Every structure is written in structure tokens, then in C-alpha cells.
Coordinates of C-alpha atoms in Angstrom, one line a residue:
Chain A
N2 CA 17.1 47.1 73.9
R3 CA 16.2 47.9 70.4
Q4 CA 18.0 44.8 69.0
F5 CA 17.3 40.5 69.4
C6 CA 19.2 39.4 72.6
S7 CA 18.0 35.3 73.5
Y8 CA 16.8 36.3 76.5
K9 CA 14.6 39.0 76.1
I10 CA 10.8 38.7 76.2
T11 CA 8.9 41.6 75.8
T12 CA 5.7 42.3 77.2
K13 CA 2.9 45.4 76.2
T14 CA 4.5 48.2 79.2
Q15 CA 8.1 45.6 79.9
N16 CA 10.8 43.7 78.4
F17 CA 12.5 40.9 80.9
C18 CA 15.3 39.1 81.3
R19 CA 15.5 35.7 81.3
N20 CA 19.3 34.8 82.1
E21 CA 19.6 33.0 84.4
Y22 CA 22.8 36.0 85.7
N23 CA 21.0 39.1 85.4
L24 CA 19.9 41.4 89.2
T25 CA 17.0 42.6 88.6
G26 CA 15.4 41.0 86.0
L27 CA 14.0 43.4 83.4
C28 CA 16.2 44.3 80.3
N29 CA 18.3 47.1 80.5
R30 CA 21.8 48.1 79.0
S31 CA 23.1 48.5 82.8
S32 CA 21.3 45.3 84.1
C33 CA 22.5 43.1 81.1
P34 CA 24.5 40.5 81.9
L35 CA 25.6 40.3 78.6
A36 CA 25.9 43.7 77.7
N37 CA 27.9 44.6 81.3
S38 CA 31.5 43.5 81.1
Q39 CA 32.5 43.5 84.5
Y40 CA 28.9 42.2 86.6
A41 CA 27.9 40.6 89.8
T42 CA 24.6 38.3 90.8
I43 CA 23.1 36.5 94.3
R44 CA 21.8 33.1 93.4
E45 CA 20.5 31.1 95.8
E46 CA 21.3 26.7 95.7
K47 CA 19.7 24.3 97.9
G48 CA 19.3 27.4 100.6
R49 CA 22.8 28.9 100.1
C50 CA 23.3 31.6 98.7
Y51 CA 26.6 32.3 96.5
L52 CA 27.2 35.8 95.0
Y53 CA 28.9 35.3 91.6
M54 CA 31.5 38.2 89.6
K55 CA 32.0 38.8 86.4
T56 CA 35.2 40.7 85.3
I57 CA 36.8 42.2 81.6
E58 CA 40.2 39.6 82.6
R59 CA 38.6 36.3 82.8
A60 CA 35.8 37.7 79.5
A61 CA 38.4 35.0 77.3
F62 CA 37.9 32.7 79.6
P63 CA 34.0 31.9 79.4
R64 CA 34.5 28.8 81.7
R65 CA 36.1 30.8 84.2
L66 CA 33.9 33.6 83.6
W67 CA 31.8 34.0 86.3
E68 CA 34.0 33.9 90.7
R69 CA 31.6 32.1 92.5
V70 CA 31.9 33.2 96.7
L71 CA 29.8 32.2 99.4
L72 CA 27.8 33.6 101.6
N73 CA 27.4 33.7 105.1
K74 CA 24.1 32.1 107.3
N75 CA 24.9 35.4 108.5
Y76 CA 22.2 38.0 107.9
E77 CA 24.0 40.9 108.9
K78 CA 28.2 39.2 108.3
A79 CA 27.0 38.3 104.1
L80 CA 25.8 42.2 103.9
E81 CA 29.3 43.4 105.2
E82 CA 31.1 40.0 102.6
I83 CA 29.0 41.3 99.7
D84 CA 30.7 45.4 100.2
E85 CA 34.1 44.1 101.2
N86 CA 34.2 41.6 97.7
L87 CA 32.3 44.8 95.3
I88 CA 34.6 47.7 97.0
Y89 CA 34.9 48.9 94.2
W90 CA 32.3 48.3 91.9
P91 CA 29.9 51.1 90.3
R92 CA 27.0 51.8 93.1
F93 CA 23.8 50.3 91.2
V94 CA 25.5 47.1 91.4
R95 CA 26.5 46.9 94.9
H96 CA 23.1 48.2 95.9
K97 CA 21.1 45.4 93.7
C98 CA 23.2 43.3 94.7
K99 CA 21.9 43.8 98.6
Q100 CA 18.7 44.3 97.6
R101 CA 18.0 41.2 96.3
F102 CA 20.3 38.9 98.4
T103 CA 17.1 40.2 101.3
K104 CA 14.5 39.0 99.1
I105 CA 16.3 35.6 99.0
T106 CA 16.1 35.4 102.0
Q107 CA 13.0 36.2 103.6
Y108 CA 11.6 33.4 100.7
L109 CA 14.0 31.1 102.0
I110 CA 12.6 31.7 105.4
R111 CA 9.1 31.3 104.2
I112 CA 9.4 28.3 102.3
R113 CA 11.3 26.7 105.9
K114 CA 7.8 27.8 108.0
L115 CA 5.5 26.1 105.5
T116 CA 6.9 22.9 105.2
L117 CA 6.9 22.6 109.4
K118 CA 2.7 23.0 108.5
R119 CA 0.8 21.3 106.4
Q120 CA 1.4 21.3 102.8
R121 CA -1.5 21.2 100.0
K122 CA -0.6 18.0 97.8
L123 CA -1.5 18.3 95.0
V124 CA -2.9 15.4 93.1
P125 CA -3.2 15.2 88.8
L126 CA -6.8 14.0 88.2
R127 CA -7.2 11.6 85.0
R128 CA -9.3 12.8 82.9
K129 CA -10.3 9.5 81.2
I130 CA -10.6 7.9 84.8
E131 CA -13.2 10.8 85.4
R132 CA -14.9 10.5 82.6
R133 CA -14.6 6.5 82.9
E134 CA -16.6 7.4 87.0
K135 CA -19.1 10.0 86.2
R136 CA -20.3 7.3 83.7
R137 CA -20.3 4.6 85.8
E138 CA -22.0 6.9 89.1
E139 CA -24.4 7.5 86.3
K140 CA -25.6 4.1 85.8
A141 CA -25.2 3.3 89.2
L142 CA -28.2 5.4 89.8
V143 CA -30.0 4.3 87.3
A144 CA -29.5 0.7 88.5
A145 CA -30.2 1.6 91.5
Q146 CA -34.5 2.8 91.7
L147 CA -33.4 4.6 94.4
D148 CA -36.7 5.5 95.3
N149 CA -38.6 2.0 94.5
A150 CA -36.1 0.4 96.8
I151 CA -36.8 2.8 99.7
E152 CA -40.2 2.0 99.1
K153 CA -40.1 -1.1 99.4
E154 CA -37.2 -1.3 102.1
L155 CA -39.9 1.1 104.1
L156 CA -42.6 -1.4 103.7
E157 CA -40.3 -4.3 104.9
R158 CA -41.3 -2.2 108.0
L159 CA -43.6 -2.1 108.4
K160 CA -45.2 -5.2 107.5
Q161 CA -42.2 -6.4 110.0
D162 CA -43.9 -4.3 112.8
T163 CA -40.7 -2.0 113.6
Y164 CA -43.6 0.8 113.6
G165 CA -45.8 -0.7 117.0
D166 CA -48.4 0.4 116.7
I167 CA -48.5 4.3 114.6
Y168 CA -49.4 3.2 112.0
N169 CA -53.2 1.8 112.2
F170 CA -52.9 0.3 109.2
P171 CA -56.0 -2.5 110.8
I172 CA -55.2 -5.3 108.2
H173 CA -51.8 -6.5 109.5
A174 CA -53.6 -6.1 112.9
F175 CA -55.7 -7.7 112.0
D176 CA -54.4 -10.6 110.5
K177 CA -52.0 -11.7 113.5
A178 CA -54.9 -11.7 115.5
L179 CA -55.9 -14.1 113.4
Q180 CA -53.1 -16.0 113.6
Q181 CA -53.1 -15.6 117.1
Q182 CA -56.7 -16.6 117.6
D183 CA -56.4 -19.8 115.4
A184 CA -54.3 -20.5 118.2
E185 CA -56.7 -20.7 120.3
S186 CA -59.6 -21.7 117.5
E187 CA -62.1 -19.0 117.9
S188 CA -63.7 -19.2 114.8
E189 CA -66.7 -17.4 115.6
S190 CA -64.8 -13.8 116.2
D191 CA -62.9 -14.8 113.2
A192 CA -66.2 -14.0 111.2
E193 CA -66.2 -11.1 113.0
K194 CA -62.9 -9.7 112.0
E195 CA -63.3 -10.5 109.0
E196 CA -66.6 -8.4 108.5
E197 CA -64.9 -5.8 110.0
D198 CA -62.2 -5.8 107.5
E199 CA -64.2 -5.1 104.9
E200 CA -65.2 -2.0 106.6
D201 CA -64.6 0.5 105.6
M202 CA -60.6 2.2 107.3
D203 CA -62.3 4.8 109.0
K204 CA -65.3 3.8 110.8
R205 CA -62.7 0.6 112.1
D206 CA -60.5 2.7 113.4
F207 CA -64.3 3.8 115.5
V208 CA -64.8 0.5 116.3
E209 CA -61.4 -0.5 117.8
A210 CA -61.2 2.2 120.1
D211 CA -64.9 1.7 121.5
D212 CA -63.8 -2.2 122.2
S213 CA -62.4 -0.7 125.4
D214 CA -62.7 -3.7 126.4
L215 CA -61.6 -6.3 124.2
S216 CA -62.5 -8.8 125.2
D217 CA -62.8 -10.6 122.0
F218 CA -58.6 -9.7 121.9
E219 CA -57.3 -10.8 125.9
D220 CA -54.2 -13.5 123.4
M221 CA -53.5 -9.8 121.6
D222 CA -51.4 -8.0 123.9
K223 CA -50.3 -5.5 122.1
L224 CA -54.2 -4.3 121.7
E225 CA -54.5 -4.4 125.6
T226 CA -51.9 -2.5 127.2
S227 CA -51.5 0.0 123.9
S228 CA -55.4 0.2 123.9
E229 CA -55.4 3.8 126.2
E230 CA -51.8 4.4 123.5
E231 CA -54.2 3.7 120.4
Q232 CA -56.9 6.0 121.9
E233 CA -54.4 9.2 122.2
V234 CA -53.1 8.1 118.8
E235 CA -56.6 7.2 117.5
E236 CA -57.3 11.0 116.5
E237 CA -53.3 11.3 115.4
V238 CA -54.6 8.6 113.1
Q239 CA -57.5 9.9 112.0
K240 CA -56.6 12.8 111.0
K241 CA -53.4 10.7 109.3
A242 CA -56.0 8.6 107.7
S243 CA -58.0 11.3 106.3
R244 CA -55.1 14.0 105.2
S245 CA -53.0 10.3 103.9
K246 CA -56.5 9.2 101.8
S247 CA -56.6 13.4 100.2
K248 CA -52.8 13.6 99.5
G249 CA -51.0 12.6 96.6
K250 CA -47.3 12.6 97.1
T251 CA -47.2 15.6 99.3
P252 CA -47.8 14.6 102.7
L253 CA -47.8 18.0 104.4
K254 CA -50.7 20.2 102.2
G255 CA -54.2 20.2 103.6
P256 CA -57.2 17.7 103.2
A257 CA -59.1 20.2 100.1
R258 CA -56.1 20.0 98.3
R259 CA -57.1 18.5 95.6
K260 CA -59.9 19.5 94.2
R261 CA -58.2 23.1 94.9
P262 CA -54.2 23.1 95.2
Y263 CA -53.5 26.9 94.9
I264 CA -56.1 29.3 95.8
E265 CA -56.6 27.9 99.2
I266 CA -53.0 27.6 100.4
E267 CA -53.6 29.8 103.3
Y268 CA -56.4 27.9 104.1
E269 CA -54.9 24.6 104.6
K270 CA -51.2 25.9 106.4
E271 CA -54.3 26.9 109.0
T272 CA -55.8 24.2 109.2
E273 CA -52.8 21.8 109.3
T274 CA -50.7 24.1 112.0
A275 CA -54.3 23.0 114.0
T276 CA -53.3 19.3 113.2
K277 CA -50.0 19.5 114.6
T278 CA -50.3 20.3 117.8
K279 CA -53.9 18.6 118.5
A280 CA -51.1 16.0 117.6
A281 CA -48.1 16.4 119.5
Chain B
E25 CA -30.9 -7.3 63.3
K26 CA -31.2 -7.5 66.2
L27 CA -35.0 -6.5 66.1
A28 CA -35.8 -8.9 63.3
A29 CA -34.7 -11.8 65.3
K30 CA -36.4 -10.3 68.1
K31 CA -39.5 -10.0 66.0
K32 CA -38.9 -14.0 65.1
R33 CA -38.4 -14.8 69.0
R34 CA -41.6 -12.8 70.2
K35 CA -44.4 -14.9 67.4
E36 CA -42.9 -18.5 68.1
R37 CA -43.6 -17.5 71.3
E38 CA -47.0 -16.1 70.5
A39 CA -47.4 -19.5 68.4
L40 CA -46.5 -21.8 70.8
G41 CA -49.0 -20.4 73.7
D42 CA -48.8 -21.9 76.7
K43 CA -45.6 -23.8 76.4
A44 CA -43.8 -21.2 75.3
P45 CA -40.3 -21.4 77.2
P46 CA -40.7 -18.6 79.9
K47 CA -38.9 -15.1 79.4
A48 CA -35.5 -15.0 78.9
I49 CA -33.3 -12.6 82.5
P50 CA -31.7 -10.0 81.1
K51 CA -28.0 -10.0 81.9
T52 CA -27.0 -6.7 84.5
I53 CA -24.2 -5.9 86.0
E54 CA -26.1 -7.3 89.3
N55 CA -26.4 -10.5 87.3
Q56 CA -23.2 -11.3 86.2
R57 CA -20.9 -9.7 88.8
V58 CA -18.2 -11.8 89.5
Y59 CA -18.3 -13.9 93.2
D60 CA -16.1 -11.7 96.2
E61 CA -15.1 -14.1 98.8
T62 CA -15.8 -12.3 101.1
T63 CA -19.9 -12.0 100.6
V64 CA -20.8 -12.1 104.3
D65 CA -23.3 -14.3 104.7
P66 CA -26.3 -13.1 107.2
N67 CA -25.7 -16.0 109.2
D68 CA -21.6 -16.5 109.7
E69 CA -20.3 -17.0 112.9
E70 CA -17.3 -15.4 112.3
V71 CA -18.4 -12.5 111.1
A72 CA -21.2 -12.1 114.4
F73 CA -18.1 -12.8 116.8
D74 CA -16.3 -10.1 114.6
E75 CA -18.8 -7.2 114.8
A76 CA -19.0 -8.2 118.6
T77 CA -15.6 -7.5 119.6
D78 CA -15.1 -4.8 117.2
E79 CA -14.5 -0.7 117.4
F80 CA -18.3 -0.5 117.1
A81 CA -19.3 -3.1 119.4
P82 CA -19.7 0.0 122.4
Y83 CA -22.0 1.5 120.0
F84 CA -24.2 -2.0 118.6
N85 CA -24.5 -2.5 122.0
R86 CA -26.1 0.9 123.3
Q87 CA -23.9 2.2 126.0
T88 CA -22.3 5.3 123.8
V89 CA -24.0 8.4 122.1
P90 CA -22.9 9.3 118.9
K91 CA -22.1 13.1 119.0
I92 CA -20.6 13.9 115.3
L93 CA -18.0 16.7 114.8
I94 CA -17.9 18.5 110.7
T95 CA -15.5 20.1 109.1
T96 CA -14.1 21.0 106.0
S97 CA -10.3 21.9 105.6
D98 CA -9.2 25.6 105.2
R99 CA -10.8 28.6 104.1
P100 CA -14.1 26.9 102.5
R101 CA -17.3 28.2 100.5
G102 CA -20.2 29.2 100.9
R103 CA -21.5 26.1 99.1
T104 CA -19.7 23.5 101.0
V105 CA -20.9 25.3 104.4
R106 CA -24.0 25.8 103.7
F107 CA -23.2 21.4 102.4
C108 CA -22.1 20.7 106.3
E109 CA -25.5 23.1 107.6
Q110 CA -27.6 20.5 105.9
L111 CA -25.8 18.0 106.5
S112 CA -25.3 18.5 110.6
S113 CA -29.5 18.8 110.6
V114 CA -29.7 15.7 109.2
I115 CA -27.3 13.8 111.2
P116 CA -28.2 14.2 115.0
N117 CA -26.0 15.6 117.7
S118 CA -24.4 17.2 115.4
H119 CA -22.0 20.1 115.4
V120 CA -19.9 22.3 112.5
Y121 CA -17.0 24.2 113.4
Y122 CA -14.7 25.8 111.4
R123 CA -11.2 24.5 111.0
R124 CA -8.5 27.5 110.8
G125 CA -5.6 25.8 109.7
L126 CA -5.0 23.9 112.0
A127 CA -3.9 20.7 112.2
L128 CA -5.8 17.1 112.5
K129 CA -3.9 16.1 114.3
R130 CA -3.9 18.1 116.7
I131 CA -7.6 18.6 117.2
I132 CA -8.4 14.3 117.2
P133 CA -7.4 14.3 120.6
Q134 CA -9.3 17.5 121.9
C135 CA -11.9 16.1 119.8
I136 CA -11.8 12.6 122.6
A137 CA -11.6 14.9 125.7
R138 CA -15.3 16.5 124.1
D139 CA -15.9 13.3 124.3
F140 CA -17.2 13.5 120.3
T141 CA -17.9 9.8 119.1
D142 CA -17.5 10.4 115.0
L143 CA -15.6 13.0 112.8
I144 CA -16.5 14.1 109.5
V145 CA -14.2 16.1 107.1
I146 CA -15.8 17.3 104.2
N147 CA -12.9 18.7 101.6
E148 CA -13.1 21.3 99.0
D149 CA -11.7 22.3 95.8
R150 CA -12.7 24.6 93.5
K151 CA -15.4 25.6 96.2
I152 CA -17.2 21.9 95.7
P153 CA -17.1 19.3 98.4
N154 CA -15.5 16.6 96.7
G155 CA -13.7 14.9 99.7
L156 CA -15.2 13.5 103.0
V157 CA -13.5 11.5 105.5
L158 CA -15.2 9.9 108.3
S159 CA -13.8 8.1 111.6
H160 CA -14.7 6.6 114.5
L161 CA -12.9 8.6 117.0
P162 CA -11.7 6.3 120.1
D163 CA -8.8 5.1 117.9
G164 CA -11.8 3.2 115.6
P165 CA -11.3 3.0 111.5
T166 CA -11.1 6.3 109.6
A167 CA -12.5 5.5 105.9
H168 CA -11.8 8.7 102.8
F169 CA -14.2 8.7 100.4
R170 CA -14.7 10.5 97.4
M171 CA -17.7 12.4 96.5
S172 CA -19.8 13.7 93.8
S173 CA -23.0 15.2 92.3
V174 CA -23.5 16.6 95.8
R175 CA -27.0 17.9 96.4
L176 CA -27.8 21.1 98.4
R177 CA -31.6 21.4 99.6
K178 CA -32.5 24.2 97.5
E179 CA -31.7 22.4 94.6
I180 CA -33.0 19.1 95.2
K181 CA -37.5 20.4 95.9
V182 CA -39.0 22.3 93.4
R183 CA -42.2 23.1 96.0
L184 CA -40.9 25.2 99.3
Q185 CA -42.3 23.0 102.2
Q186 CA -44.3 25.6 103.9
N187 CA -43.2 24.0 107.6
S188 CA -39.7 25.8 107.7
E189 CA -39.4 25.0 110.9
R190 CA -37.2 21.8 110.9
K191 CA -37.1 19.4 113.7
E192 CA -34.0 17.3 114.5
H193 CA -35.9 14.6 114.2
V194 CA -33.7 11.6 115.2
P195 CA -34.7 9.6 112.3
E196 CA -34.2 5.7 110.8
V197 CA -31.4 4.5 108.9
I198 CA -31.9 2.3 105.5
L199 CA -29.1 0.6 104.8
N200 CA -28.7 -1.0 101.2
N201 CA -26.7 -3.6 99.4
F202 CA -23.8 -3.8 101.5
T203 CA -23.0 -7.3 100.8
T204 CA -19.0 -7.9 101.1
R205 CA -16.9 -8.1 104.7
L206 CA -15.9 -4.9 103.8
G207 CA -18.9 -3.2 103.0
H208 CA -19.8 -4.6 106.3
S209 CA -17.9 -2.9 108.4
I210 CA -18.3 0.5 106.1
G211 CA -22.3 -0.2 106.4
R212 CA -21.8 0.3 109.9
M213 CA -19.8 3.1 109.9
F214 CA -22.6 4.8 108.8
A215 CA -25.4 3.1 111.0
S216 CA -22.8 4.7 114.1
L217 CA -23.6 7.5 113.2
F218 CA -27.2 7.6 114.5
P219 CA -29.0 7.8 117.7
H220 CA -30.2 4.5 118.0
D221 CA -33.7 4.5 118.9
P222 CA -35.3 6.3 116.0
Q223 CA -37.9 8.3 115.2
F224 CA -40.5 7.3 114.4
I225 CA -42.9 10.5 114.5
G226 CA -41.0 12.4 112.4
R227 CA -40.7 9.8 109.6
Q228 CA -37.5 10.8 108.8
V229 CA -35.6 8.2 106.4
A230 CA -31.4 8.0 105.9
T231 CA -31.0 6.0 103.6
F232 CA -27.0 4.8 102.1
H233 CA -27.6 2.5 99.2
N234 CA -24.7 0.6 97.8
Q235 CA -24.8 -0.1 94.0
R236 CA -21.7 -1.3 92.2
D237 CA -19.8 0.1 94.5
Y238 CA -20.8 4.0 94.3
I239 CA -22.7 5.3 98.0
F240 CA -25.7 7.1 97.2
F241 CA -27.2 9.3 99.7
R242 CA -30.2 10.3 99.8
F243 CA -32.9 11.9 102.9
H244 CA -36.5 11.3 102.8
R245 CA -39.5 11.6 104.7
Y246 CA -42.1 9.1 103.7
I247 CA -45.6 9.1 104.3
F248 CA -47.8 5.4 104.2
K249 CA -51.3 6.6 102.0
S250 CA -52.0 2.5 102.5
E251 CA -50.0 -0.6 103.8
K252 CA -49.2 -1.8 100.4
K253 CA -48.3 2.1 99.3
V254 CA -45.6 4.7 100.4
G255 CA -45.3 7.9 99.7
I256 CA -41.4 9.3 99.8
Q257 CA -40.7 13.5 99.6
E258 CA -36.8 13.8 98.9
L259 CA -35.4 16.6 101.2
G260 CA -32.9 17.3 102.7
P261 CA -29.4 17.0 100.5
R262 CA -28.0 14.1 98.4
F263 CA -24.7 13.2 97.2
T264 CA -22.9 10.2 96.6
L265 CA -19.5 8.8 97.6
K266 CA -16.9 5.7 96.6
L267 CA -14.4 4.8 99.3
R268 CA -11.1 5.1 98.9
S269 CA -9.4 3.5 101.7
L270 CA -10.4 2.7 105.2
Q271 CA -7.7 2.9 107.7
K272 CA -6.8 0.5 110.6
G273 CA -6.4 3.9 112.9
T274 CA -7.7 7.4 113.4
F275 CA -6.8 9.6 110.4
D276 CA -3.4 9.4 109.7
S277 CA -1.7 10.0 106.1
K278 CA 2.2 8.8 106.7
F279 CA 2.4 5.9 110.0
G280 CA -1.7 4.8 109.3
E281 CA -2.0 0.7 108.9
Y282 CA -4.1 0.7 105.9
E283 CA -7.1 -2.0 105.9
W284 CA -8.0 -2.1 102.3
I285 CA -6.9 1.2 99.5
H286 CA -8.5 1.4 96.1
K287 CA -5.5 0.7 93.3
R288 CA -5.6 1.5 90.0
R289 CA -4.8 -0.3 88.9
E290 CA -5.9 -3.7 90.1
M291 CA -9.4 -2.7 90.8
D292 CA -10.3 -1.6 87.5
T293 CA -9.5 -3.8 85.7
S294 CA -13.1 -6.1 85.6
R295 CA -16.4 -4.3 84.6
R296 CA -17.9 -7.1 86.9
K297 CA -16.4 -7.2 90.7
F298 CA -17.4 -4.9 93.0
H299 CA -15.4 -4.6 96.5
L300 CA -18.1 -2.9 98.8

């Protein structure tokens, strides 16, 4: 044991034997196939178990050294076969053979069960490709300029009126009204509108709501039919407008955000919830 | 040497003044992109006809309401679980179910029976999500993506929002840059995840932006500060996808008919050729 054996593997607590014919896998005097001239093992090949035996008589013929016996598929019958083959052999070898056989059959059963279930296929990653993809992704991200693209798209949609009347940016509404009015050629109303255009946004909101008769806007079906809507949406929009005016990119903080960013946080919360309930 | 050339050019331009030739457009990969013959022309009749008769037609005709099932591979780790929850909050009418070892082939008929329209499977590896299988259920196409750079909500937002009640609005959808036929069908797949009528009151928008075959997903809240300026604030998870394969039927790795697979040898040769 203390000497060199090419099959020996030493670890901190134990020595292992790498020999394929070893019965237990440990490097002991009793379980070394090289040290014992009478030895037996169980090995399995392609799902079938064989009993391998080595006797002294054949020690001179290395090619015929190991004798092989196919064991029965039935567990108990195979155990009996082991018994009758190793009939006068030492207890240790017989016992260990049966133990090994048991373990082998158990893992064969498990293999068969697992192959029926879904199996995880491991696909190896290629490092070069991974790196390449990662780099390309970063470059694509930079090239994409997502924020700009999204903003542009949103503005496009606003222009094309997909949002309908929610956002009352009157310049657009008035532009459209202008275009439609041109067809009717009411130049006076145009002049009026232009004047109104130049006023403040907030004031304009008021003006629109007050003009409930909307006599000038007869062709503007939108504004007419949704004038009531407008009044309801009016409040929300007003608040939105006031909110939007005083906000930076933080749509959820309250109106006094710019001046006192951190002091009056609770204040902002309250007002915010108040406005939300009103809008809803 | 380049600097010297640049300086010289600039001097020439200043010297010429008004008669200077216009500035040269820098070459970008998007400019130099190899022309793909399957690029969709917006007025193409064939494409329009195809789209009227493909598997997404019922969705686009508003006959079906999308109902999504989100699940993961076996034994999801915490990150994946949280990502699934956030994803389900982004997509309205979606449910997350855990998968304790159930085979996909068996849950697909069950899903169809329970009226789900789409199935999303997030594959996980080493505790992070890295793959996404999106399949349209009543016998629809299945797309398999590789997912990378996943950021959860906590990692995006620096300033915590005061209202933590995140209502599930129906967001708007933006699909950018899906030019080829393949890209078009993938774009429709994404669009079919969301219900048709976005709630503009919610002011939320989900963006799928395709750039050089990488699809970036972002989820924002926007506000119009004036009619020429809009502010967006990112909320919601973000991730990037890269298409690996598109199958005609539902998920079937062995017998499925692949419409498109990414073949590394052939498709990765040119830097300026993209497929989506």
C-alpha cells in the first residue's frame, strides 16, 4: 500500500484505486485486483451485468485471465447465479460482489426512468461568439438611441391625432380647425383664432370651455360632440397642464417641485392624490 | 494623419464659405446595410394579403382577446421569478404559473383548452433568465429568442416612485424598425400580446425596438410637456432579445417545421447583413 501503484489515487483521508476490475474502488489489500490472485468483480456493459472472475490457475495467461459470466436480468436469479459461481470463495468477495451488483442495477433503473422524462440538453457556449454578440449588442444599443426614437414616435402619434382629445394642445386643434375653415373660407374667424393662439395655453383652455355654443366651429365635429367631454377632461387637462408646466421629467411629483425638491415631499403626495381622485 | 486631413478640410470649407459642398454623411452600419430582398414595402399587396390570412388575423380583426401564460423552466431562481412577475404586470391579462416538471407538449393542449392565446416560457441558466420562447397558441408560430441584459425594476429606477400601486393599464405598443418579412411577422407576434385598445389615460408605452437584429424592449411612462416635447420615464423591466429560430407550429423541438433558424456559419459572415 505504501508503495507505488499506478492505479492509486491518494486523497487526504483515503486512497482510491482506479483499476476497472476493482470491486470496491478503494485501495486496500483485500480489494486490489493486482494483489489478489483470486478475485471477482461485477461490471456492466450496455445495460447487462457480467460477473468477472480471476483464478490462480490462469495467472500465466493474461489474455484468458478474466472469466466472464452473463448474469440474469432478474435480480434474485442473478444473485443466485453469483452465489453459485462464487461458491467456495471468501466471504468478503461474495458480499462485495452482491453489493456492487445491487448498486449497478439500481442506477440502471434510474437511467431508464430518466430517459423517459425530458432531459436537459447542455449546449456549450462559444466564448468568442458570446463576446462578439455582447459587443454587437452594446453597439446596437448605442446606435438605437431608444429614448429619442420613442419620443419621436410618441410625438408622431400625437400629431396624427391617435390620442384624440385627451391632450388639449390647442395649437394642433386650431391648426386643424384652420385647415377645415379654409375650405369654408371664413377669414374673420381665422383672424380671431390666430389672436387667441397667441394667448396663454391656460387661458385658452378656459376660452374653449366657455364657448359652448361654438358657433364658429360648426364644422369641427370633434369639438362639438365632445364639448361636454372636454369640460370633464378640462379639469384633468388643466391640472395636467399646470403640472406639466412646472415639472421636469418627473411626471408624478407635485407642482411645487422645482422650488422645493426635497423638503415638502409629503405635501406633494397629498396634493397628488387629491388631483388623482379628482381626475378619476 | 486623420486629424491633419480633417483640419485641412475644415479650412477649405471655411475658405469657400457659401459655395462649400454640403457636409458628407457619415457612413453607419444602418446606411451600409446589405439590401435585404425580403424588405416589406408598406404598400405591398402580397404582404397585406398574407397578413390578412395568417395566424394573427383573428387578433387583428379583434376577434380574440389576448390571454397570456407566462412560465419558466424547471426550478426558477429568485431573479427569474421576479422578472416573470414584472413581465406579467407589463402585459395585461397575463398569468404566471410555475412549472414543476411538466412537459411542454402536455401543457400546450391544456392551455388551448383554457383559452390562452399565447405562451411565454422564460428559460433560465445559472440563476438568470437567458432565453424566451414565445408561441402563439392555437397552432401559431413559435419564436425562440436569446435574452440578454435583463434589468429588473429595482435596478432601473433610481428614484422610487411614490405611488406604488401600479395599475395594470393597457399600454400602447411601439414597434420600431421591423423591416423584412421575418421582422414583420415577429413584430405582429409581439403586437398580438397586447390588447388592441390601449388606455391612453395610463400613459404607458411598451416599445420593441429592433436594431441590427437585436430587439430592445422598454417600458415607459410618458407625459407631454408641450406639443413638441415629451418626457419619458422608464419603469418596468427591460431586456434585449435576439431571434434564434422561428417555427411554424407550436413548440416542438423534434418534429417542428422551422421557418427560420439562425445559422451561425452562414448568417454571421457579414457585418452589414441583418435579417430582422
